[in-house]
PDB file of C-alpha atoms in Angstrom:
ATOM      1  CA  MET A   1     -16.773 -85.633  -9.722  1.00 42.00           C
ATOM      2  CA  ALA A   2     -13.240 -85.313  -9.809  1.00 42.00           C
ATOM      3  CA  THR A   3     -13.504 -83.650 -12.851  1.00 51.00           C
ATOM      4  CA  LEU A   4     -14.056 -80.247 -11.075  1.00 56.00           C
ATOM      5  CA  SER A   5     -11.604 -80.694  -8.298  1.00 51.00           C
ATOM      6  CA  ASP A   6      -8.146 -79.802 -10.206  1.00 54.00           C
ATOM      7  CA  PRO A   7      -7.074 -76.717  -8.181  1.00 47.00           C
ATOM      8  CA  THR A   8      -4.728 -75.809 -10.951  1.00 51.00           C
ATOM      9  CA  VAL A   9      -7.277 -74.521 -12.923  1.00 53.00           C
ATOM     10  CA  ILE A  10      -8.131 -70.360 -12.376  1.00 53.00           C
ATOM     11  CA  PRO A  11     -11.627 -69.138 -12.858  1.00 51.00           C
ATOM     12  CA  VAL A  12     -11.823 -67.002 -15.760  1.00 52.00           C
ATOM     13  CA  LEU A  13     -13.147 -63.610 -14.295  1.00 49.00           C
ATOM     14  CA  GLY A  14     -14.611 -60.423 -16.300  1.00 51.00           C
ATOM     15  CA  ASP A  15     -16.818 -62.771 -18.568  1.00 66.00           C
ATOM     16  CA  ASN A  16     -20.095 -62.132 -16.979  1.00 72.00           C
ATOM     17  CA  LYS A  17     -21.749 -61.198 -20.342  1.00 76.00           C
ATOM     18  CA  ALA A  18     -20.813 -64.462 -21.679  1.00 74.00           C
ATOM     19  CA  VAL A  19     -22.065 -66.409 -18.464  1.00 80.00           C
ATOM     20  CA  ALA A  20     -25.567 -64.745 -19.005  1.00 87.00           C
ATOM     21  CA  THR A  21     -26.032 -66.163 -22.522  1.00 92.00           C
ATOM     22  CA  PRO A  22     -28.827 -68.972 -22.910  1.00 94.00           C
ATOM     23  CA  PHE A  23     -26.404 -71.850 -24.170  1.00 96.00           C
ATOM     24  CA  ILE A  24     -23.941 -71.088 -21.171  1.00 95.00           C
ATOM     25  CA  LYS A  25     -27.241 -71.076 -18.669  1.00 95.00           C
ATOM     26  CA  CYS A  26     -28.313 -74.366 -20.228  1.00 96.00           C
ATOM     27  CA  LEU A  27     -24.795 -75.795 -19.622  1.00 97.00           C
ATOM     28  CA  VAL A  28     -24.291 -74.590 -15.951  1.00 96.00           C
ATOM     29  CA  ARG A  29     -27.702 -76.228 -15.379  1.00 96.00           C
ATOM     30  CA  LEU A  30     -26.748 -79.423 -16.752  1.00 97.00           C
ATOM     31  CA  ILE A  31     -23.414 -79.355 -14.520  1.00 96.00           C
ATOM     32  CA  ARG A  32     -25.411 -78.584 -11.589  1.00 96.00           C
ATOM     33  CA  GLY A  33     -27.836 -81.370 -12.237  1.00 95.00           C
ATOM     34  CA  GLN A  34     -24.643 -83.706 -11.789  1.00 94.00           C
ATOM     35  CA  ASP A  35     -23.941 -82.327  -8.192  1.00 94.00           C
ATOM     36  CA  CYS A  36     -25.878 -85.248  -6.253  1.00 95.00           C
ATOM     37  CA  TYR A  37     -24.225 -84.372  -3.081  1.00 95.00           C
ATOM     38  CA  GLY A  38     -24.305 -80.808  -3.226  1.00 94.00           C
ATOM     39  CA  SER A  39     -20.545 -80.494  -3.120  1.00 94.00           C
ATOM     40  CA  TRP A  40     -20.394 -77.817  -5.825  1.00 94.00           C
ATOM     41  CA  LYS A  41     -23.223 -75.746  -4.083  1.00 93.00           C
ATOM     42  CA  GLU A  42     -20.433 -72.930  -3.079  1.00 94.00           C
ATOM     43  CA  LYS A  43     -19.086 -72.788  -6.465  1.00 93.00           C
ATOM     44  CA  CYS A  44     -20.040 -69.782  -8.607  1.00 91.00           C
ATOM     45  CA  ASP A  45     -21.323 -70.360 -12.193  1.00 91.00           C
ATOM     46  CA  ALA A  46     -17.840 -69.079 -13.401  1.00 89.00           C
ATOM     47  CA  ASP A  47     -16.050 -71.498 -11.289  1.00 90.00           C
ATOM     48  CA  LEU A  48     -17.660 -74.634 -12.638  1.00 92.00           C
ATOM     49  CA  LEU A  49     -17.265 -73.162 -16.264  1.00 92.00           C
ATOM     50  CA  ALA A  50     -13.704 -72.399 -15.421  1.00 90.00           C
ATOM     51  CA  TYR A  51     -12.913 -76.304 -16.347  1.00 90.00           C
ATOM     52  CA  PHE A  52     -14.050 -75.977 -20.057  1.00 94.00           C
ATOM     53  CA  THR A  53     -11.531 -73.214 -20.607  1.00 92.00           C
ATOM     54  CA  VAL A  54      -7.988 -74.431 -21.711  1.00 92.00           C
ATOM     55  CA  PRO A  55      -5.875 -71.031 -22.112  1.00 91.00           C
ATOM     56  CA  GLU A  56      -3.548 -71.066 -25.185  1.00 90.00           C
ATOM     57  CA  GLU A  57      -0.256 -71.601 -23.568  1.00 92.00           C
ATOM     58  CA  LYS A  58      -1.767 -74.729 -21.411  1.00 91.00           C
ATOM     59  CA  ARG A  59      -3.398 -76.391 -24.642  1.00 90.00           C
ATOM     60  CA  CYS A  60       0.228 -76.035 -26.233  1.00 90.00           C
ATOM     61  CA  ALA A  61       1.565 -77.945 -23.529  1.00 93.00           C
ATOM     62  CA  ILE A  62      -0.739 -80.719 -24.065  1.00 92.00           C
ATOM     63  CA  PRO A  63       0.841 -83.442 -26.585  1.00 92.00           C
ATOM     64  CA  ILE A  64      -0.390 -83.561 -30.005  1.00 89.00           C
ATOM     65  CA  ILE A  65      -1.209 -87.227 -29.695  1.00 90.00           C
ATOM     66  CA  GLY A  66      -2.915 -88.518 -26.295  1.00 91.00           C
ATOM     67  CA  ASP A  67      -5.865 -90.458 -25.142  1.00 93.00           C
ATOM     68  CA  PRO A  68      -8.776 -88.576 -23.727  1.00 95.00           C
ATOM     69  CA  ASP A  69      -8.940 -89.017 -19.835  1.00 93.00           C
ATOM     70  CA  PRO A  70     -12.655 -89.626 -18.277  1.00 94.00           C
ATOM     71  CA  GLY A  71     -12.434 -85.957 -17.211  1.00 94.00           C
ATOM     72  CA  VAL A  72     -12.263 -84.579 -20.704  1.00 95.00           C
ATOM     73  CA  LEU A  73     -14.727 -86.976 -22.017  1.00 96.00           C
ATOM     74  CA  TRP A  74     -17.067 -85.770 -19.287  1.00 96.00           C
ATOM     75  CA  ARG A  75     -16.737 -82.188 -20.408  1.00 96.00           C
ATOM     76  CA  LEU A  76     -17.210 -83.151 -23.761  1.00 97.00           C
ATOM     77  CA  ASP A  77     -20.579 -85.050 -23.154  1.00 96.00           C
ATOM     78  CA  MET A  78     -21.891 -82.049 -20.834  1.00 97.00           C
ATOM     79  CA  PHE A  79     -21.138 -79.520 -23.791  1.00 97.00           C
ATOM     80  CA  TYR A  80     -22.891 -81.743 -26.412  1.00 98.00           C
ATOM     81  CA  ARG A  81     -25.476 -82.764 -23.970  1.00 97.00           C
ATOM     82  CA  ALA A  82     -26.133 -78.502 -23.780  1.00 98.00           C
ATOM     83  CA  VAL A  83     -26.054 -78.174 -27.355  1.00 98.00           C
ATOM     84  CA  GLY A  84     -28.892 -80.993 -27.894  1.00 98.00           C
ATOM     85  CA  VAL A  85     -30.974 -79.455 -24.917  1.00 98.00           C
ATOM     86  CA  SER A  86     -30.731 -75.910 -26.324  1.00 97.00           C
ATOM     87  CA  VAL A  87     -31.742 -77.111 -29.629  1.00 97.00           C
ATOM     88  CA  GLU A  88     -34.634 -79.097 -27.853  1.00 97.00           C
ATOM     89  CA  GLU A  89     -35.736 -75.912 -26.139  1.00 96.00           C
ATOM     90  CA  ARG A  90     -35.424 -73.861 -29.327  1.00 95.00           C
ATOM     91  CA  SER A  91     -37.570 -76.441 -31.708  1.00 96.00           C
ATOM     92  CA  GLY A  92     -39.947 -77.659 -29.334  1.00 96.00           C
ATOM     93  CA  LEU A  93     -38.842 -81.537 -30.868  1.00 97.00           C
ATOM     94  CA  LEU A  94     -37.085 -84.373 -29.371  1.00 97.00           C
ATOM     95  CA  ILE A  95     -33.510 -84.602 -30.035  1.00 97.00           C
ATOM     96  CA  SER A  96     -31.386 -87.785 -29.950  1.00 96.00           C
ATOM     97  CA  ARG A  97     -27.653 -87.991 -29.749  1.00 96.00           C
ATOM     98  CA  THR A  98     -25.252 -90.554 -31.270  1.00 97.00           C
ATOM     99  CA  MET A  99     -21.780 -90.053 -30.199  1.00 96.00           C
ATOM    100  CA  GLU A 100     -19.086 -92.167 -31.609  1.00 96.00           C
ATOM    101  CA  ILE A 101     -15.398 -91.639 -30.152  1.00 95.00           C
ATOM    102  CA  ASN A 102     -12.415 -94.185 -30.599  1.00 93.00           C
ATOM    103  CA  HIS A 103      -9.818 -94.493 -27.770  1.00 91.00           C
ATOM    104  CA  GLU A 104      -7.365 -91.897 -29.510  1.00 92.00           C
ATOM    105  CA  GLY A 105     -10.372 -89.355 -29.261  1.00 93.00           C
ATOM    106  CA  PHE A 106     -11.325 -89.354 -32.882  1.00 95.00           C
ATOM    107  CA  GLY A 107     -15.076 -89.519 -33.948  1.00 96.00           C
ATOM    108  CA  ARG A 108     -18.302 -87.963 -34.703  1.00 96.00           C
ATOM    109  CA  VAL A 109     -21.276 -86.453 -32.918  1.00 97.00           C
ATOM    110  CA  LEU A 110     -24.841 -86.959 -34.412  1.00 97.00           C
ATOM    111  CA  PHE A 111     -27.976 -85.084 -33.466  1.00 98.00           C
ATOM    112  CA  THR A 112     -31.004 -86.693 -35.079  1.00 97.00           C
ATOM    113  CA  THR A 113     -34.988 -85.932 -34.704  1.00 96.00           C
ATOM    114  CA  ARG A 114     -36.933 -88.424 -36.561  1.00 95.00           C
ATOM    115  CA  ARG A 115     -35.462 -88.550 -40.120  1.00 96.00           C
ATOM    116  CA  LEU A 116     -33.612 -85.737 -40.104  1.00 97.00           C
ATOM    117  CA  VAL A 117     -29.828 -85.077 -39.117  1.00 97.00           C
ATOM    118  CA  VAL A 118     -30.134 -82.024 -37.216  1.00 97.00           C
ATOM    119  CA  LEU A 119     -26.134 -81.751 -36.726  1.00 97.00           C
ATOM    120  CA  SER A 120     -23.101 -83.728 -37.557  1.00 97.00           C
ATOM    121  CA  LYS A 121     -19.708 -82.792 -36.131  1.00 96.00           C
ATOM    122  CA  THR A 122     -16.237 -84.387 -36.720  1.00 96.00           C
ATOM    123  CA  LEU A 123     -14.510 -84.748 -33.199  1.00 96.00           C
ATOM    124  CA  ARG A 124     -10.857 -84.926 -33.135  1.00 93.00           C
ATOM    125  CA  ASP A 125      -8.141 -84.250 -30.726  1.00 92.00           C
ATOM    126  CA  VAL A 126     -10.630 -84.836 -28.048  1.00 94.00           C
ATOM    127  CA  HIS A 127      -7.925 -84.834 -25.426  1.00 94.00           C
ATOM    128  CA  ARG A 128      -7.218 -81.323 -25.913  1.00 93.00           C
ATOM    129  CA  PHE A 129     -10.889 -80.474 -25.854  1.00 95.00           C
ATOM    130  CA  GLY A 130     -11.737 -77.040 -24.441  1.00 94.00           C
ATOM    131  CA  PHE A 131     -11.948 -73.424 -25.189  1.00 94.00           C
ATOM    132  CA  SER A 132      -9.743 -70.273 -25.094  1.00 92.00           C
ATOM    133  CA  THR A 133     -12.111 -68.066 -23.353  1.00 91.00           C
ATOM    134  CA  LEU A 134     -15.652 -68.387 -21.696  1.00 91.00           C
ATOM    135  CA  ARG A 135     -16.860 -66.224 -24.586  1.00 91.00           C
ATOM    136  CA  LYS A 136     -15.796 -68.418 -27.001  1.00 93.00           C
ATOM    137  CA  LEU A 137     -17.259 -71.254 -25.650  1.00 94.00           C
ATOM    138  CA  ALA A 138     -20.616 -69.518 -25.541  1.00 94.00           C
ATOM    139  CA  LYS A 139     -20.006 -68.747 -29.108  1.00 95.00           C
ATOM    140  CA  THR A 140     -19.410 -72.011 -30.246  1.00 96.00           C
ATOM    141  CA  GLY A 141     -22.534 -73.423 -28.464  1.00 97.00           C
ATOM    142  CA  ALA A 142     -24.713 -70.881 -29.944  1.00 96.00           C
ATOM    143  CA  LYS A 143     -23.397 -71.313 -33.280  1.00 97.00           C
ATOM    144  CA  LEU A 144     -23.886 -75.071 -33.222  1.00 98.00           C
ATOM    145  CA  VAL A 145     -27.554 -74.434 -31.973  1.00 97.00           C
ATOM    146  CA  ASN A 146     -28.325 -71.686 -34.397  1.00 97.00           C
ATOM    147  CA  ASP A 147     -27.143 -74.295 -37.327  1.00 97.00           C
ATOM    148  CA  ALA A 148     -29.350 -76.889 -35.733  1.00 97.00           C
ATOM    149  CA  ALA A 149     -32.507 -74.632 -35.610  1.00 97.00           C
ATOM    150  CA  ARG A 150     -31.691 -73.484 -39.150  1.00 97.00           C
ATOM    151  CA  VAL A 151     -31.763 -77.235 -40.673  1.00 97.00           C
ATOM    152  CA  ILE A 152     -34.993 -77.973 -38.727  1.00 97.00           C
ATOM    153  CA  GLU A 153     -36.311 -75.023 -40.354  1.00 96.00           C
ATOM    154  CA  ALA A 154     -35.301 -76.143 -43.807  1.00 96.00           C
ATOM    155  CA  TYR A 155     -36.956 -79.412 -43.486  1.00 96.00           C
ATOM    156  CA  PRO A 156     -40.030 -79.174 -41.301  1.00 95.00           C
ATOM    157  CA  ASP A 157     -41.761 -82.288 -42.701  1.00 94.00           C
ATOM    158  CA  VAL A 158     -38.522 -84.525 -42.253  1.00 95.00           C
ATOM    159  CA  ALA A 159     -38.203 -83.274 -38.730  1.00 95.00           C
ATOM    160  CA  ARG A 160     -41.475 -84.431 -37.874  1.00 92.00           C
ATOM    161  CA  ALA A 161     -41.617 -87.424 -40.310  1.00 82.00           C
TER     162      ALA A 161
ATOM    163  CA  MET B   1      -8.322-112.541 -36.450  1.00 41.00           C
ATOM    164  CA  ALA B   2      -9.001-114.963 -33.335  1.00 42.00           C
ATOM    165  CA  THR B   3     -12.720-114.159 -34.055  1.00 50.00           C
ATOM    166  CA  LEU B   4     -12.908-117.183 -36.561  1.00 56.00           C
ATOM    167  CA  SER B   5     -10.558-119.637 -34.716  1.00 52.00           C
ATOM    168  CA  ASP B   6     -13.109-120.839 -32.127  1.00 54.00           C
ATOM    169  CA  PRO B   7     -13.108-124.854 -32.864  1.00 48.00           C
ATOM    170  CA  THR B   8     -16.354-125.209 -31.109  1.00 51.00           C
ATOM    171  CA  VAL B   9     -18.642-123.638 -34.034  1.00 53.00           C
ATOM    172  CA  ILE B  10     -19.684-126.298 -36.393  1.00 53.00           C
ATOM    173  CA  PRO B  11     -20.351-124.652 -40.201  1.00 51.00           C
ATOM    174  CA  VAL B  12     -24.067-124.555 -40.907  1.00 52.00           C
ATOM    175  CA  LEU B  13     -24.805-126.976 -43.667  1.00 49.00           C
ATOM    176  CA  GLY B  14     -27.656-127.174 -46.298  1.00 51.00           C
ATOM    177  CA  ASP B  15     -28.236-123.436 -46.034  1.00 66.00           C
ATOM    178  CA  ASN B  16     -26.795-122.915 -49.682  1.00 72.00           C
ATOM    179  CA  LYS B  17     -29.733-120.808 -50.743  1.00 75.00           C
ATOM    180  CA  ALA B  18     -29.241-118.471 -47.804  1.00 74.00           C
ATOM    181  CA  VAL B  19     -25.492-118.035 -49.215  1.00 80.00           C
ATOM    182  CA  ALA B  20     -26.339-117.196 -52.489  1.00 87.00           C
ATOM    183  CA  THR B  21     -28.519-113.830 -51.293  1.00 92.00           C
ATOM    184  CA  PRO B  22     -26.561-110.424 -52.417  1.00 94.00           C
ATOM    185  CA  PHE B  23     -26.452-109.392 -48.863  1.00 96.00           C
ATOM    186  CA  ILE B  24     -24.565-112.493 -47.526  1.00 95.00           C
ATOM    187  CA  LYS B  25     -22.291-112.082 -50.560  1.00 95.00           C
ATOM    188  CA  CYS B  26     -21.390-108.825 -49.617  1.00 96.00           C
ATOM    189  CA  LEU B  27     -20.968-109.788 -45.990  1.00 97.00           C
ATOM    190  CA  VAL B  28     -18.587-112.654 -47.108  1.00 96.00           C
ATOM    191  CA  ARG B  29     -16.712-110.194 -49.643  1.00 96.00           C
ATOM    192  CA  LEU B  30     -16.132-107.899 -46.414  1.00 97.00           C
ATOM    193  CA  ILE B  31     -14.931-110.589 -44.158  1.00 96.00           C
ATOM    194  CA  ARG B  32     -12.385-111.967 -46.667  1.00 96.00           C
ATOM    195  CA  GLY B  33     -11.522-108.444 -47.152  1.00 95.00           C
ATOM    196  CA  GLN B  34      -9.958-108.715 -43.425  1.00 94.00           C
ATOM    197  CA  ASP B  35      -7.859-111.630 -44.259  1.00 94.00           C
ATOM    198  CA  CYS B  36      -4.775-109.906 -45.050  1.00 94.00           C
ATOM    199  CA  TYR B  37      -2.847-113.088 -44.681  1.00 95.00           C
ATOM    200  CA  GLY B  38      -4.600-115.359 -46.613  1.00 94.00           C
ATOM    201  CA  SER B  39      -5.450-117.538 -43.529  1.00 94.00           C
ATOM    202  CA  TRP B  40      -8.938-118.014 -44.258  1.00 93.00           C
ATOM    203  CA  LYS B  41      -8.193-118.984 -47.858  1.00 92.00           C
ATOM    204  CA  GLU B  42      -8.842-122.693 -47.422  1.00 93.00           C
ATOM    205  CA  LYS B  43     -12.497-121.925 -45.513  1.00 93.00           C
ATOM    206  CA  CYS B  44     -15.252-121.906 -47.537  1.00 91.00           C
ATOM    207  CA  ASP B  45     -18.205-119.112 -47.225  1.00 91.00           C
ATOM    208  CA  ALA B  46     -20.203-121.215 -45.014  1.00 89.00           C
ATOM    209  CA  ASP B  47     -17.274-122.127 -42.552  1.00 90.00           C
ATOM    210  CA  LEU B  48     -16.839-118.093 -42.245  1.00 92.00           C
ATOM    211  CA  LEU B  49     -20.436-117.192 -41.781  1.00 92.00           C
ATOM    212  CA  ALA B  50     -20.713-119.990 -38.983  1.00 90.00           C
ATOM    213  CA  TYR B  51     -19.465-117.672 -36.571  1.00 90.00           C
ATOM    214  CA  PHE B  52     -22.548-115.496 -37.069  1.00 94.00           C
ATOM    215  CA  THR B  53     -24.904-118.215 -36.022  1.00 92.00           C
ATOM    216  CA  VAL B  54     -25.707-118.877 -32.302  1.00 92.00           C
ATOM    217  CA  PRO B  55     -28.323-121.852 -31.895  1.00 91.00           C
ATOM    218  CA  GLU B  56     -30.873-121.633 -29.776  1.00 90.00           C
ATOM    219  CA  GLU B  57     -29.578-124.065 -27.155  1.00 92.00           C
ATOM    220  CA  LYS B  58     -26.047-122.088 -27.416  1.00 91.00           C
ATOM    221  CA  ARG B  59     -27.562-118.731 -26.750  1.00 90.00           C
ATOM    222  CA  CYS B  60     -29.484-119.911 -23.606  1.00 90.00           C
ATOM    223  CA  ALA B  61     -26.264-120.924 -22.196  1.00 93.00           C
ATOM    224  CA  ILE B  62     -24.770-117.248 -22.573  1.00 92.00           C
ATOM    225  CA  PRO B  63     -25.766-115.313 -19.395  1.00 92.00           C
ATOM    226  CA  ILE B  64     -28.412-112.341 -19.815  1.00 89.00           C
ATOM    227  CA  ILE B  65     -26.094-109.890 -18.569  1.00 90.00           C
ATOM    228  CA  GLY B  66     -22.214-109.805 -19.817  1.00 91.00           C
ATOM    229  CA  ASP B  67     -19.845-107.498 -21.548  1.00 93.00           C
ATOM    230  CA  PRO B  68     -19.366-107.974 -25.231  1.00 95.00           C
ATOM    231  CA  ASP B  69     -15.746-109.496 -26.336  1.00 93.00           C
ATOM    232  CA  PRO B  70     -13.778-107.981 -29.000  1.00 94.00           C
ATOM    233  CA  GLY B  71     -15.044-111.092 -31.166  1.00 94.00           C
ATOM    234  CA  VAL B  72     -18.435-110.453 -31.041  1.00 95.00           C
ATOM    235  CA  LEU B  73     -17.908-106.647 -31.531  1.00 96.00           C
ATOM    236  CA  TRP B  74     -16.088-107.405 -34.670  1.00 96.00           C
ATOM    237  CA  ARG B  75     -18.887-109.609 -36.135  1.00 96.00           C
ATOM    238  CA  LEU B  76     -21.312-107.029 -35.002  1.00 97.00           C
ATOM    239  CA  ASP B  77     -19.244-104.362 -36.800  1.00 96.00           C
ATOM    240  CA  MET B  78     -19.204-106.852 -39.927  1.00 97.00           C
ATOM    241  CA  PHE B  79     -22.672-107.267 -39.836  1.00 97.00           C
ATOM    242  CA  TYR B  80     -23.587-103.578 -40.196  1.00 98.00           C
ATOM    243  CA  ARG B  81     -21.008-102.825 -42.523  1.00 97.00           C
ATOM    244  CA  ALA B  82     -22.235-105.264 -44.807  1.00 98.00           C
ATOM    245  CA  VAL B  83     -25.945-103.360 -44.402  1.00 98.00           C
ATOM    246  CA  GLY B  84     -24.108-100.160 -44.863  1.00 98.00           C
ATOM    247  CA  VAL B  85     -22.263-101.323 -48.110  1.00 98.00           C
ATOM    248  CA  SER B  86     -25.456-102.966 -49.410  1.00 97.00           C
ATOM    249  CA  VAL B  87     -27.522 -99.836 -48.861  1.00 97.00           C
ATOM    250  CA  GLU B  88     -24.737 -98.111 -50.916  1.00 97.00           C
ATOM    251  CA  GLU B  89     -24.931-100.595 -53.778  1.00 96.00           C
ATOM    252  CA  ARG B  90     -28.655-100.191 -54.074  1.00 95.00           C
ATOM    253  CA  SER B  91     -29.038 -96.358 -53.812  1.00 96.00           C
ATOM    254  CA  GLY B  92     -25.900 -95.300 -55.344  1.00 96.00           C
ATOM    255  CA  LEU B  93     -25.498 -92.763 -52.423  1.00 97.00           C
ATOM    256  CA  LEU B  94     -22.774 -92.511 -49.981  1.00 97.00           C
ATOM    257  CA  ILE B  95     -23.645 -93.846 -46.433  1.00 97.00           C
ATOM    258  CA  SER B  96     -22.054 -93.098 -43.306  1.00 96.00           C
ATOM    259  CA  ARG B  97     -22.414 -95.289 -39.876  1.00 96.00           C
ATOM    260  CA  THR B  98     -22.437 -93.872 -36.358  1.00 97.00           C
ATOM    261  CA  MET B  99     -22.455 -96.835 -34.122  1.00 96.00           C
ATOM    262  CA  GLU B 100     -22.410 -96.151 -30.049  1.00 96.00           C
ATOM    263  CA  ILE B 101     -22.131 -99.071 -27.632  1.00 95.00           C
ATOM    264  CA  ASN B 102     -21.461 -98.849 -24.064  1.00 93.00           C
ATOM    265  CA  HIS B 103     -19.490-101.605 -22.333  1.00 91.00           C
ATOM    266  CA  GLU B 104     -22.564-103.278 -21.298  1.00 92.00           C
ATOM    267  CA  GLY B 105     -23.410-103.921 -24.960  1.00 93.00           C
ATOM    268  CA  PHE B 106     -26.432-101.435 -25.021  1.00 95.00           C
ATOM    269  CA  GLY B 107     -26.383 -98.520 -27.851  1.00 96.00           C
ATOM    270  CA  ARG B 108     -27.654 -97.363 -31.187  1.00 96.00           C
ATOM    271  CA  VAL B 109     -26.629 -97.760 -34.621  1.00 97.00           C
ATOM    272  CA  LEU B 110     -27.230 -94.925 -37.150  1.00 97.00           C
ATOM    273  CA  PHE B 111     -27.115 -94.996 -40.894  1.00 98.00           C
ATOM    274  CA  THR B 112     -27.346 -91.245 -42.591  1.00 97.00           C
ATOM    275  CA  THR B 113     -26.529 -89.950 -46.055  1.00 96.00           C
ATOM    276  CA  ARG B 114     -26.380 -86.142 -46.035  1.00 95.00           C
ATOM    277  CA  ARG B 115     -29.310 -84.811 -43.931  1.00 96.00           C
ATOM    278  CA  LEU B 116     -31.294 -88.052 -43.888  1.00 97.00           C
ATOM    279  CA  VAL B 117     -31.303 -90.917 -41.275  1.00 97.00           C
ATOM    280  CA  VAL B 118     -31.814 -93.942 -43.469  1.00 97.00           C
ATOM    281  CA  LEU B 119     -31.636 -96.412 -40.549  1.00 97.00           C
ATOM    282  CA  SER B 120     -31.994 -96.415 -36.872  1.00 97.00           C
ATOM    283  CA  LYS B 121     -31.405 -99.463 -34.648  1.00 96.00           C
ATOM    284  CA  THR B 122     -31.162 -99.740 -31.209  1.00 96.00           C
ATOM    285  CA  LEU B 123     -28.592-102.287 -30.059  1.00 96.00           C
ATOM    286  CA  ARG B 124     -29.056-104.503 -26.951  1.00 93.00           C
ATOM    287  CA  ASP B 125     -27.501-107.638 -25.401  1.00 92.00           C
ATOM    288  CA  VAL B 126     -24.733-107.291 -28.008  1.00 94.00           C
ATOM    289  CA  HIS B 127     -22.685-110.003 -26.115  1.00 94.00           C
ATOM    290  CA  ARG B 128     -25.331-112.564 -27.538  1.00 93.00           C
ATOM    291  CA  PHE B 129     -25.258-111.033 -30.987  1.00 95.00           C
ATOM    292  CA  GLY B 130     -25.714-113.952 -33.647  1.00 94.00           C
ATOM    293  CA  PHE B 131     -28.643-115.710 -35.638  1.00 94.00           C
ATOM    294  CA  SER B 132     -30.046-118.795 -35.019  1.00 92.00           C
ATOM    295  CA  THR B 133     -29.874-119.899 -38.684  1.00 91.00           C
ATOM    296  CA  LEU B 134     -27.577-118.700 -41.773  1.00 91.00           C
ATOM    297  CA  ARG B 135     -31.245-118.185 -43.529  1.00 91.00           C
ATOM    298  CA  LYS B 136     -32.131-115.703 -40.708  1.00 93.00           C
ATOM    299  CA  LEU B 137     -29.064-113.854 -40.763  1.00 94.00           C
ATOM    300  CA  ALA B 138     -29.638-113.214 -44.703  1.00 94.00           C
ATOM    301  CA  LYS B 139     -33.233-112.555 -44.009  1.00 95.00           C
ATOM    302  CA  THR B 140     -32.497-109.975 -41.254  1.00 96.00           C
ATOM    303  CA  GLY B 141     -29.748-108.148 -43.446  1.00 97.00           C
ATOM    304  CA  ALA B 142     -32.099-107.913 -46.485  1.00 96.00           C
ATOM    305  CA  LYS B 143     -34.840-106.613 -44.439  1.00 97.00           C
ATOM    306  CA  LEU B 144     -32.512-103.787 -43.060  1.00 98.00           C
ATOM    307  CA  VAL B 145     -31.492-102.893 -46.565  1.00 97.00           C
ATOM    308  CA  ASN B 146     -34.796-102.853 -48.006  1.00 97.00           C
ATOM    309  CA  ASP B 147     -36.097-100.504 -45.098  1.00 97.00           C
ATOM    310  CA  ALA B 148     -33.259 -98.377 -45.875  1.00 97.00           C
ATOM    311  CA  ALA B 149     -33.893 -98.281 -49.591  1.00 97.00           C
ATOM    312  CA  ARG B 150     -37.463 -97.405 -49.195  1.00 97.00           C
ATOM    313  CA  VAL B 151     -36.598 -94.612 -46.668  1.00 97.00           C
ATOM    314  CA  ILE B 152     -34.227 -93.300 -49.364  1.00 97.00           C
ATOM    315  CA  GLU B 153     -36.956 -93.437 -52.057  1.00 96.00           C
ATOM    316  CA  ALA B 154     -39.412 -91.605 -49.621  1.00 96.00           C
ATOM    317  CA  TYR B 155     -37.079 -88.434 -49.069  1.00 96.00           C
ATOM    318  CA  PRO B 156     -35.132 -88.404 -52.271  1.00 95.00           C
ATOM    319  CA  ASP B 157     -34.438 -84.712 -51.677  1.00 94.00           C
ATOM    320  CA  VAL B 158     -33.014 -84.993 -48.322  1.00 95.00           C
ATOM    321  CA  ALA B 159     -30.797 -87.970 -49.202  1.00 95.00           C
ATOM    322  CA  ARG B 160     -29.063 -85.341 -51.754  1.00 92.00           C
ATOM    323  CA  ALA B 161     -29.243 -82.360 -49.739  1.00 82.00           C
TER     324      ALA B 161
END
């Protein structure tokens, strides 16, 4: 819960269009699902999403080598959860995610359904995970979901094997 | 390296037939590959493999709930590495492994090649990982390799997609 309590993060305004995309809506739903005590009830969606954006100058200030902290791992988990759920919604198939990250923030995330590898991403520099704008977050997520949907379309039998 | 220095482990004798199987030979080769300083040069294969066997009464003495230590994680890694390498040798394809284990020893190991999930195993009670006999170790390994080879045969196009 400490993840969203950093007072130095400024909400990104004027990105209402990005907030309305299906991927972002799914991400917000998943974030709100973690709010067991209702402490983020007063926060608007843009406030919650602001923690996923890292402005360019802020990212430059983060050392190149560093171990990811629990906060950034939580955000990474949330982002890829949203990707998985969006792919499930789109395809109607059960997607399982396997994520392997070492303590230095390098690894891999795999989305599979039955015998098919739906999506495979190499993770690196996880301690600097974040998007420069909210629009970029929406775009990256939507791209991953589209790629996965295309793979499922290409191998329908394997996805249902 | 401390993994193989436990003096309480008694080498399993009379299992020469099991040691001669291709899977065990592959496992021994991988273990010897980690011996950078030649400290296991004097040890025979059965000595090295003895650490993978946990007799029934010894396993019963391990608590049901427990966190896996680095030694057991190293052995788990070695075992699944041997599975991966054996599948590669058999199929001539490049296999990649993604393993996700939480600190309590529950997780999943996935072997994939291109778009195909070759093998998927749920991991549980990893802190008690081990086989009652060397023969069982050989049999389990060979079964996993055979299963994977069968999947590759069933979906040859996806494995080369």
